[in-house]
Short mmCIF file of C-alpha atoms in Angstrom, two decimals:
data_model
loop_
_atom_site.label_atom_id
_atom_site.label_comp_id
_atom_site.label_asym_id
_atom_site.label_seq_id
_atom_site.Cartn_x
_atom_site.Cartn_y
_atom_site.Cartn_z
CA MET W 143 38.04 -78.44 3.12
CA LYS W 144 38.62 -74.71 4.39
CA CYS W 145 39.42 -71.09 2.97
CA ILE W 146 42.06 -68.99 4.32
CA LEU W 147 40.73 -65.25 3.59
CA CYS W 148 39.96 -64.76 0.31
CA CYS W 149 42.94 -65.22 -1.71
CA ARG W 150 43.99 -68.98 -0.70
CA LEU W 151 42.07 -72.20 -0.75
CA CYS W 152 43.06 -74.93 1.06
CA LEU W 153 41.97 -78.80 0.93
CA GLU W 154 43.00 -81.10 3.66
CA PHE W 155 43.05 -84.50 3.06
CA GLU W 156 42.84 -87.45 5.51
CA ALA W 157 43.65 -91.23 4.99
CA LYS W 158 43.18 -93.98 7.32
CA ALA W 159 44.75 -97.26 7.11
CA GLY W 160 44.06 -100.54 8.59
CA GLY W 161 42.66 -104.36 8.48
CA TYR W 162 43.75 -107.52 9.23
CA LEU W 163 46.17 -110.52 7.87
CA LYS W 164 44.72 -114.33 7.37
CA SER W 165 47.11 -116.83 6.48
CA ILE W 166 46.40 -120.31 4.65
CA ASP W 167 48.88 -123.42 5.32
CA THR W 168 48.79 -124.60 1.96
CA ARG W 169 50.99 -127.70 3.24
CA ALA W 170 47.81 -129.34 4.68
CA TYR W 171 45.51 -131.38 2.95
CA THR W 172 42.68 -129.38 4.24
CA HIS W 173 44.38 -125.74 3.77
CA ILE W 174 44.17 -124.66 7.27
CA THR W 175 43.11 -120.98 7.47
CA SER W 176 44.81 -118.81 10.60
CA ARG W 177 42.94 -116.43 12.85
CA PRO W 178 42.70 -112.87 11.96
CA VAL W 179 45.83 -110.96 12.44
CA PRO W 180 45.11 -107.26 12.82
CA TYR W 181 47.20 -104.30 11.15
CA THR W 182 48.04 -101.65 13.39
CA LYS W 183 45.79 -98.74 12.18
CA VAL W 184 47.42 -95.57 10.73
CA THR W 185 46.10 -92.28 9.89
CA LYS W 186 47.64 -89.54 7.31
CA GLN W 187 46.83 -86.07 6.54
CA ARG W 188 47.88 -83.72 4.18
CA THR W 189 46.71 -80.05 3.39
CA VAL W 190 46.85 -78.85 -0.32
CA CYS W 191 46.43 -74.89 -0.89
CA TYR W 192 45.57 -73.21 -4.13
CA ILE W 193 46.76 -69.71 -4.03
CA TYR W 194 44.68 -67.01 -5.88
CA ASP W 195 47.18 -64.20 -7.07
CA ASN W 196 46.15 -61.60 -9.89
CA ALA W 197 48.52 -58.90 -8.82
CA PRO W 198 51.40 -58.47 -11.12
CA PRO W 199 54.94 -57.71 -9.78
CA GLU W 200 55.56 -54.20 -8.77
CA HIS W 201 58.46 -51.60 -8.44
CA CYS W 202 59.40 -49.98 -5.29
CA SER W 203 59.01 -46.47 -7.07
CA LYS W 204 55.37 -47.12 -7.71
CA SER W 205 54.82 -47.06 -3.86
CA GLY W 206 57.42 -44.31 -3.30
CA SER W 207 59.63 -46.36 -0.86
CA CYS W 208 62.67 -45.97 -3.26
CA SER W 209 64.43 -43.46 -5.83
CA SER W 210 65.38 -46.01 -8.10
CA GLU W 211 63.88 -46.68 -11.36
CA PRO W 212 62.28 -50.09 -12.47
CA LEU W 213 64.84 -50.18 -15.41
CA THR W 214 68.06 -48.34 -15.12
CA LEU W 215 70.27 -48.10 -18.34
CA GLN W 216 74.10 -47.33 -17.60
CA ARG W 217 73.73 -44.69 -20.20
CA ARG W 218 70.87 -43.67 -22.19
CA ILE W 219 73.06 -41.98 -24.93
CA THR W 220 76.22 -43.71 -25.51
CA ARG W 221 78.96 -43.74 -27.92
CA SER W 222 79.90 -47.20 -26.61
CA ALA W 223 78.26 -50.88 -27.98
CA LEU W 224 78.83 -52.21 -24.58
CA SER W 225 76.14 -51.12 -21.87
CA MET W 226 74.92 -52.29 -18.50
CA VAL W 227 70.99 -52.61 -17.55
CA GLN W 228 69.88 -52.88 -14.34
CA PHE W 229 66.70 -53.91 -12.56
CA ASN W 230 66.94 -53.68 -8.95
CA GLY W 231 63.59 -52.94 -6.51
CA TRP W 232 61.09 -55.34 -7.86
CA LEU W 233 58.76 -57.50 -5.73
CA ASP W 234 55.33 -59.49 -6.01
CA PRO W 235 52.93 -57.55 -3.79
CA VAL W 236 50.39 -59.24 -1.71
CA PRO W 237 46.96 -59.28 -3.19
CA SER W 238 44.20 -57.04 -1.72
CA GLU W 239 43.03 -58.32 1.74
CA GLY W 240 45.17 -61.39 1.24
CA ALA W 241 47.71 -62.93 3.66
CA SER W 242 51.49 -62.08 3.21
CA GLU W 243 52.08 -65.92 1.95
CA THR W 244 49.84 -65.44 -0.72
CA ALA W 245 52.03 -63.74 -2.95
CA SER W 246 53.43 -65.97 -5.11
CA SER W 247 57.09 -64.24 -5.46
CA ILE W 248 59.10 -63.39 -8.87
CA GLU W 249 60.42 -65.96 -11.25
CA SER W 250 62.02 -64.32 -13.70
CA TYR W 251 63.29 -61.20 -15.65
CA GLN W 252 63.36 -60.86 -19.40
CA ILE W 253 65.15 -58.16 -21.36
CA THR W 254 64.27 -57.76 -24.98
CA VAL W 255 65.86 -55.07 -27.45
CA ASN W 256 63.99 -53.79 -30.07
CA GLU W 257 65.01 -51.11 -32.80
CA VAL W 258 62.82 -47.63 -33.32
CA PRO W 259 63.34 -46.77 -36.95
CA SER W 260 63.33 -43.08 -37.98
CA SER W 261 60.09 -41.42 -39.19
CA ASN W 262 58.91 -38.08 -40.06
CA ASP W 263 55.78 -38.58 -37.85
CA SER W 264 55.46 -40.43 -34.51
CA LEU W 265 58.18 -42.92 -34.07
CA LYS W 266 56.99 -46.84 -34.03
CA VAL W 267 58.99 -49.49 -31.98
CA ASP W 268 59.64 -52.41 -34.18
CA TYR W 269 58.23 -55.39 -32.12
CA THR W 270 58.02 -57.87 -34.97
CA LYS W 271 61.91 -58.50 -34.80
CA ASN W 272 64.03 -58.73 -31.61
CA THR W 273 67.55 -57.10 -31.66
CA TYR W 274 68.49 -59.17 -28.27
CA THR W 275 66.57 -60.95 -25.73
CA ARG W 276 67.58 -62.83 -22.29
CA LYS W 277 65.79 -64.41 -19.63
CA VAL W 278 67.07 -64.98 -16.06
CA LEU W 279 65.38 -66.81 -13.23
CA SER W 280 64.81 -64.76 -9.99
CA SER W 281 68.05 -64.72 -7.90
CA ALA W 282 70.86 -62.31 -7.08
CA VAL W 283 71.36 -61.40 -10.92
CA HIS W 284 69.76 -58.27 -11.26
CA GLU W 285 71.82 -56.68 -14.52
CA MET W 286 72.95 -57.23 -17.71
CA GLU W 287 75.13 -56.38 -20.22
CA LEU W 288 74.13 -55.36 -23.78
CA ASN W 289 76.40 -55.52 -26.88
CA LEU W 290 74.55 -53.58 -29.70
CA THR W 291 77.02 -52.83 -32.38
CA SER W 292 75.97 -50.88 -35.38
CA ASN W 293 77.55 -48.91 -38.22
CA SER W 294 75.27 -46.00 -37.98
CA PRO W 295 73.24 -44.28 -34.90
CA ARG W 296 70.42 -46.47 -33.81
CA LEU W 297 67.67 -45.69 -31.56
CA TYR W 298 66.79 -49.02 -29.37
CA CYS W 299 63.68 -49.91 -26.84
CA ILE W 300 64.96 -51.72 -23.87
CA THR W 301 61.73 -53.62 -22.62
CA LEU W 302 61.89 -55.47 -18.84
CA GLU W 303 59.23 -58.39 -18.40
CA VAL W 304 59.09 -59.31 -15.01
CA LYS W 305 57.00 -62.20 -14.32
CA ASP W 306 55.87 -64.11 -10.83
CA ILE W 307 55.48 -67.61 -10.29
CA ALA W 308 51.71 -67.27 -10.90
CA ASP W 309 52.12 -65.88 -14.23
CA ASN W 310 51.34 -62.55 -13.83
CA VAL W 311 53.48 -59.91 -15.71
CA ARG W 312 54.26 -56.24 -15.78
CA GLN W 313 56.81 -54.54 -18.31
CA SER W 314 58.88 -51.39 -18.08
CA ARG W 315 60.67 -49.94 -20.84
CA ARG W 316 63.33 -47.36 -21.71
CA PHE W 317 65.14 -46.23 -24.81
CA MET W 318 68.62 -46.15 -25.74
CA LEU W 319 70.61 -44.12 -28.56
CA TYR W 320 73.82 -45.44 -29.76
CA ASP W 321 75.71 -42.95 -31.81
CA SER W 322 79.43 -43.29 -32.39
CA THR W 323 79.59 -41.53 -35.87
CA SER W 324 77.72 -38.53 -35.94
CA PHE W 325 78.95 -34.69 -35.87
CA ILE W 326 77.84 -31.29 -35.88
CA GLU W 327 78.78 -29.30 -39.15
CA THR W 328 77.56 -26.00 -40.79
CA TRP W 329 74.95 -25.15 -43.35
CA LYS W 330 76.64 -22.35 -45.53
CA ASP W 331 73.97 -21.40 -47.09
CA ASN W 332 71.50 -20.57 -44.22
CA PRO W 333 72.45 -17.11 -41.86
CA TYR W 334 74.50 -16.80 -39.45
CA LYS W 335 74.63 -13.02 -38.94
CA PHE W 336 73.80 -10.10 -36.67
CA ASP W 337 70.36 -9.30 -38.06
CA SER W 338 70.42 -6.01 -35.45
CA ALA W 339 73.07 -4.83 -38.15
CA SER W 340 72.84 -2.97 -41.39
CA LYS W 341 72.06 -5.12 -44.32
CA GLU W 342 73.98 -2.22 -46.63
CA THR W 343 77.16 -3.40 -44.74
CA ASN W 344 76.51 -7.09 -45.17
CA PHE W 345 75.48 -7.21 -41.28
CA THR W 346 78.98 -6.14 -39.78
CA TRP W 347 78.01 -2.57 -38.73
CA GLN W 348 75.42 -1.71 -36.35
CA THR W 349 74.19 1.88 -36.89
CA HIS W 350 72.07 2.20 -33.36
CA HIS W 351 72.56 1.78 -29.82
CA ASN W 352 69.67 -0.79 -29.16
CA ASP W 353 70.04 -4.66 -28.81
CA ILE W 354 72.63 -6.65 -30.46
CA CYS W 355 70.83 -9.50 -32.07
CA LEU W 356 72.24 -12.48 -33.68
CA ASN W 357 70.73 -15.16 -35.87
CA TRP W 358 71.81 -18.45 -36.87
CA THR W 359 68.71 -20.04 -38.06
CA ASN W 360 69.68 -23.83 -39.65
CA TYR W 361 73.44 -22.88 -39.65
CA PHE W 362 74.58 -25.29 -37.44
CA ILE W 363 73.21 -29.06 -37.93
CA ASN W 364 74.07 -32.78 -37.61
CA MET W 365 73.17 -34.09 -40.89
CA PHE W 366 72.11 -37.73 -39.78
CA TYR W 367 69.47 -36.24 -37.61
CA LEU W 368 68.27 -33.65 -40.04
CA GLN W 369 67.85 -36.74 -42.41
CA ASN W 370 67.03 -39.29 -39.66
CA LYS W 371 64.29 -38.11 -37.22
CA LEU W 372 65.06 -40.35 -34.26
CA LEU W 373 64.18 -37.71 -31.86
CA ASN W 374 60.31 -37.50 -32.78
CA LYS W 375 57.37 -38.44 -30.12
CA ILE W 376 57.24 -42.22 -29.80
CA GLU W 377 54.05 -44.01 -29.92
CA SER W 378 52.66 -45.85 -26.68
CA GLU W 379 53.33 -49.22 -26.38
CA PRO W 380 50.45 -51.38 -28.44
CA ASP W 381 48.52 -52.90 -25.86
CA GLY W 382 48.81 -49.97 -23.21
CA ILE W 383 49.98 -52.00 -20.51
CA ILE W 384 53.45 -49.74 -19.99
CA THR W 385 51.89 -46.69 -18.38
CA GLY W 386 53.11 -44.57 -15.25
CA VAL W 387 56.71 -45.23 -14.10
CA TYR W 388 57.18 -48.06 -16.20
CA GLU W 389 57.19 -45.79 -19.31
CA GLN W 390 59.80 -43.31 -19.91
CA THR W 391 58.19 -40.31 -19.86
CA THR W 392 60.97 -38.06 -18.31
CA GLY W 393 64.67 -37.53 -18.71
CA LEU W 394 66.63 -38.35 -21.96
CA LEU W 395 64.61 -39.80 -24.59
CA PRO W 396 61.16 -39.49 -23.40
CA VAL W 397 57.98 -40.86 -25.52
CA GLY W 398 56.84 -37.15 -25.64
CA GLY W 399 59.92 -36.57 -27.94
CA THR W 400 63.06 -34.51 -27.73
CA PRO W 401 62.81 -30.71 -28.66
CA ASN W 402 65.99 -30.23 -31.15
CA VAL W 403 67.38 -28.65 -34.16
CA HIS W 404 68.64 -30.99 -36.41
CA GLY W 405 69.89 -33.11 -33.79
CA ILE W 406 71.13 -30.01 -31.70
CA ILE W 407 69.55 -29.60 -28.24
CA GLU W 408 71.27 -26.66 -26.75
CA TYR W 409 72.97 -23.41 -27.75
CA TYR W 410 75.82 -21.58 -25.55
CA VAL W 411 76.83 -17.89 -25.91
CA SER W 412 79.63 -15.74 -24.80
CA TRP W 413 81.08 -12.50 -26.14
CA LYS W 414 84.02 -10.09 -25.72
CA LEU W 415 84.29 -6.37 -26.38
CA ASN W 416 87.48 -5.28 -28.46
CA ASN W 417 90.41 -7.41 -27.46
CA GLY W 418 89.26 -8.42 -24.56
CA ALA W 419 88.50 -11.84 -22.93
CA PHE W 420 85.18 -13.68 -23.55
CA THR W 421 82.71 -13.71 -21.24
CA VAL W 422 81.45 -16.93 -19.13
CA GLU W 423 79.21 -19.22 -21.70
CA GLN W 424 75.59 -18.80 -20.59
CA LEU W 425 72.80 -21.26 -22.00
CA VAL W 426 70.59 -19.45 -24.82
CA PRO W 427 67.28 -19.43 -23.84
CA ASN W 428 64.38 -20.72 -26.28
CA PHE W 429 67.11 -22.24 -28.27
CA LEU W 430 64.48 -23.34 -31.01
CA ASN W 431 64.50 -19.53 -32.18
CA GLN W 432 68.33 -19.78 -33.10
CA ARG W 433 68.72 -16.17 -32.15
CA PHE W 434 70.00 -14.40 -29.28
CA CYS W 435 69.64 -10.81 -28.14
CA THR W 436 71.25 -8.81 -25.46
CA ASN W 437 71.50 -4.93 -24.25
CA LEU W 438 75.24 -4.19 -23.45
CA ASN W 439 75.07 -0.23 -23.43
CA ILE W 440 76.78 0.07 -26.45
CA ALA W 441 78.91 3.06 -27.75
CA ASP W 442 80.25 4.07 -31.05
CA GLY W 443 83.68 2.59 -31.86
CA GLN W 444 83.22 -0.48 -29.98
CA THR W 445 83.72 -3.99 -31.45
CA TYR W 446 82.09 -6.85 -30.38
CA THR W 447 82.75 -10.60 -30.97
CA PHE W 448 79.86 -13.25 -30.49
CA ASN W 449 80.57 -16.75 -30.25
CA ILE W 450 77.94 -19.49 -30.52
CA ARG W 451 78.54 -23.26 -29.13
CA ALA W 452 76.15 -25.96 -30.49
CA VAL W 453 75.32 -28.94 -28.48
CA ASP W 454 73.94 -32.13 -30.15
CA ILE W 455 72.17 -34.91 -28.54
CA VAL W 456 75.47 -37.16 -28.54
CA ASP W 457 77.05 -33.98 -26.80
CA ASN W 458 79.16 -33.32 -29.99
CA SER W 459 79.99 -29.50 -30.17
CA PHE W 460 80.90 -27.01 -32.52
CA ASN W 461 81.20 -22.93 -32.23
CA GLU W 462 82.11 -20.21 -34.38
CA SER W 463 82.30 -16.50 -34.05
CA ARG W 464 80.77 -13.33 -35.75
CA THR W 465 82.15 -9.98 -34.95
CA VAL W 466 79.96 -6.59 -35.27
CA TYR W 467 81.03 -3.01 -35.31
CA ILE W 468 79.09 -0.29 -33.65
CA ASP W 469 79.11 3.41 -35.43
CA ARG W 470 75.64 5.36 -35.40
CA SER W 471 77.22 8.86 -35.91
CA PRO W 472 77.27 10.22 -39.59
CA PRO W 473 80.86 11.30 -41.15
CA HIS W 474 81.79 14.92 -40.32
CA ILE W 475 82.44 17.46 -43.35
CA ASN W 476 84.05 20.66 -42.27
CA ASN W 477 85.78 23.46 -44.09
CA ILE W 478 84.25 23.59 -47.46
CA TRP W 479 85.96 26.05 -49.54
CA LEU W 480 86.13 27.58 -53.01
CA LYS W 481 89.92 28.31 -53.55
CA LYS W 482 91.44 30.96 -55.90
CA ASP W 483 94.75 32.09 -56.01
CA GLY W 484 95.73 31.08 -52.44
CA TYR W 485 92.34 32.62 -51.08
CA GLU W 486 89.54 31.03 -49.80
CA MET W 487 86.02 31.89 -50.25
CA LEU W 488 82.40 31.01 -50.82
CA TYR W 489 81.45 33.52 -53.73
CA VAL W 490 81.91 33.72 -57.57
CA HIS W 491 81.87 36.80 -59.30
CA ASN W 492 81.40 35.42 -62.79
CA SER W 493 81.50 32.10 -64.49
CA THR W 494 84.86 32.66 -65.51
CA ASP W 495 86.03 32.34 -62.19
CA LEU W 496 84.97 28.80 -61.86
CA SER W 497 87.50 27.64 -64.19
CA LYS W 498 90.22 28.97 -61.91
CA MET W 499 88.95 27.70 -58.76
CA GLN W 500 89.45 24.53 -56.39
CA MET W 501 86.67 23.22 -53.89
CA THR W 502 88.18 21.99 -50.85
CA PHE W 503 86.72 20.04 -47.77
CA ASP W 504 87.61 17.96 -44.68
CA ALA W 505 85.83 14.64 -44.57
CA LEU W 506 86.41 12.25 -41.58
CA ASP W 507 84.83 9.51 -39.59
CA PRO W 508 86.53 8.97 -36.43
CA HIS W 509 84.69 5.31 -35.86
CA SER W 510 84.04 3.53 -39.03
CA GLY W 511 86.02 5.39 -41.81
CA LEU W 512 84.52 6.92 -45.00
CA HIS W 513 83.06 4.45 -47.33
CA LYS W 514 82.29 7.13 -50.52
CA ILE W 515 82.45 10.77 -50.69
CA LYS W 516 79.93 12.17 -53.14
CA TRP W 517 79.86 15.84 -54.14
CA GLU W 518 77.57 18.09 -56.12
CA PHE W 519 77.82 21.52 -57.84
CA GLY W 520 74.76 23.61 -58.95
CA ILE W 521 72.79 26.66 -59.09
CA ALA W 522 70.84 27.70 -55.75
CA VAL W 523 68.26 29.71 -57.03
CA THR W 524 66.86 26.84 -59.63
CA SER W 525 68.32 24.01 -57.55
CA THR W 526 69.71 22.96 -60.75
CA VAL W 527 73.06 20.44 -60.35
CA LEU W 528 75.71 21.35 -62.78
CA THR W 529 77.90 18.51 -61.96
CA THR W 530 78.47 15.77 -59.96
CA GLY W 531 81.09 12.95 -58.81
CA TYR W 532 82.57 10.49 -56.68
CA LEU W 533 86.14 10.52 -54.61
CA PRO W 534 87.76 7.26 -53.96
CA VAL W 535 87.98 6.05 -50.46
CA VAL W 536 91.81 6.29 -49.90
CA PRO W 537 93.73 8.24 -47.63
CA ILE W 538 93.03 11.99 -48.92
CA LYS W 539 94.75 15.29 -48.08
CA ASN W 540 94.17 18.52 -49.68
CA VAL W 541 91.63 17.19 -52.26
CA SER W 542 90.94 19.93 -54.85
CA ILE W 543 88.37 19.62 -57.51
CA PHE W 544 88.57 21.49 -60.50
CA PHE W 545 85.14 22.91 -62.36
CA ILE W 546 84.85 24.06 -66.07
CA VAL W 547 80.95 25.25 -66.33
CA GLY W 548 79.31 28.18 -67.51
CA VAL W 549 77.15 29.87 -64.96
CA ALA W 550 75.26 33.20 -65.83
CA ASN W 551 76.47 36.45 -64.22
CA ASP W 552 73.42 37.07 -61.73
CA SER W 553 73.25 33.37 -60.73
CA SER W 554 74.25 32.18 -57.65
CA ILE W 555 76.17 29.42 -56.83
CA LEU W 556 74.68 26.11 -54.87
CA LEU W 557 77.67 24.08 -53.19
CA THR W 558 76.53 20.85 -51.34
CA GLN W 559 78.13 17.73 -50.24
CA THR W 560 76.80 14.10 -49.12
#
């Protein structure tokens, strides 16, 4: 018996054969026995080795000798029921301090597919039932085609089990989202507005020259992912044996979860000034805030149209625009007069003159136009308002306001406008 290193125990057997032959002549009455005739002596040897291999298979990415993944999905997010999975780069390592021949080599690959049900908390892979499973012996075949049909979106866990001849096992898993039906829509009850604009104008007029800010909180949604939380954090494999490069910790659909807003993972913004062309789209930073602000050095009289394009986890997109008008300057009111007999004046001799006078003025706003005109007539000394009113906002020329009021002879008149 001899031991080769520490991972291989070999036993050497030796068998020796020999002897002789005596024949008996049964024809003779006395049964004469012949002299012994010896055999040619033969010696045979055989060595039987028992290999100790407790090292599970490894992927080349573990040592950094390749850039491929232990389990590669053709598409991690797909609209097609058919999808290819590949598992190249696996090897059975030599045990520590062992000789190269002590690696037992890979025996088989097995792919198993399990569904990951929706949950408002962390997601759990349903290992109690297999959606699909197939095992292939180690050969030139290192890929499989999956056919995972469903009437609604599904999140699947694809698990690869690699086994060597010594029955050591290594597992790796990746996640695949199948979705050929969901889409983005809008939630009309939620805002999509310029919250930098004036509330009194229904958020369409901005009355300052600071940043323009657009808010679309919960306006764009993918209803399926609003109701089915398939992008939450995924719990670790129950036995804790899938870690490191063998777990889906990066890229699409990581176990740490996918940040999203009801299935939406990106927003793009573009804008145009007046009737110009839209700018190149840019990715909205901090997209979970669902708000975008920018400083455009704005000026009165300008019109900005902003377009927001939402993109969901399946690459569906939906875009919609809003327009804001800029005007921070107040209206102009000029040439206020009391007019009598064709003469313009700002004094009254007695109260009876008022019944014969007209109040005239010019009012305009060069950017946003006039919304309403309010006038007041009163006594300056006591700040008493004698009468007030509104004028309709229509194109107006040569507006005249007639007064029939009583005023003391020694009282002055207060004429104000707003």
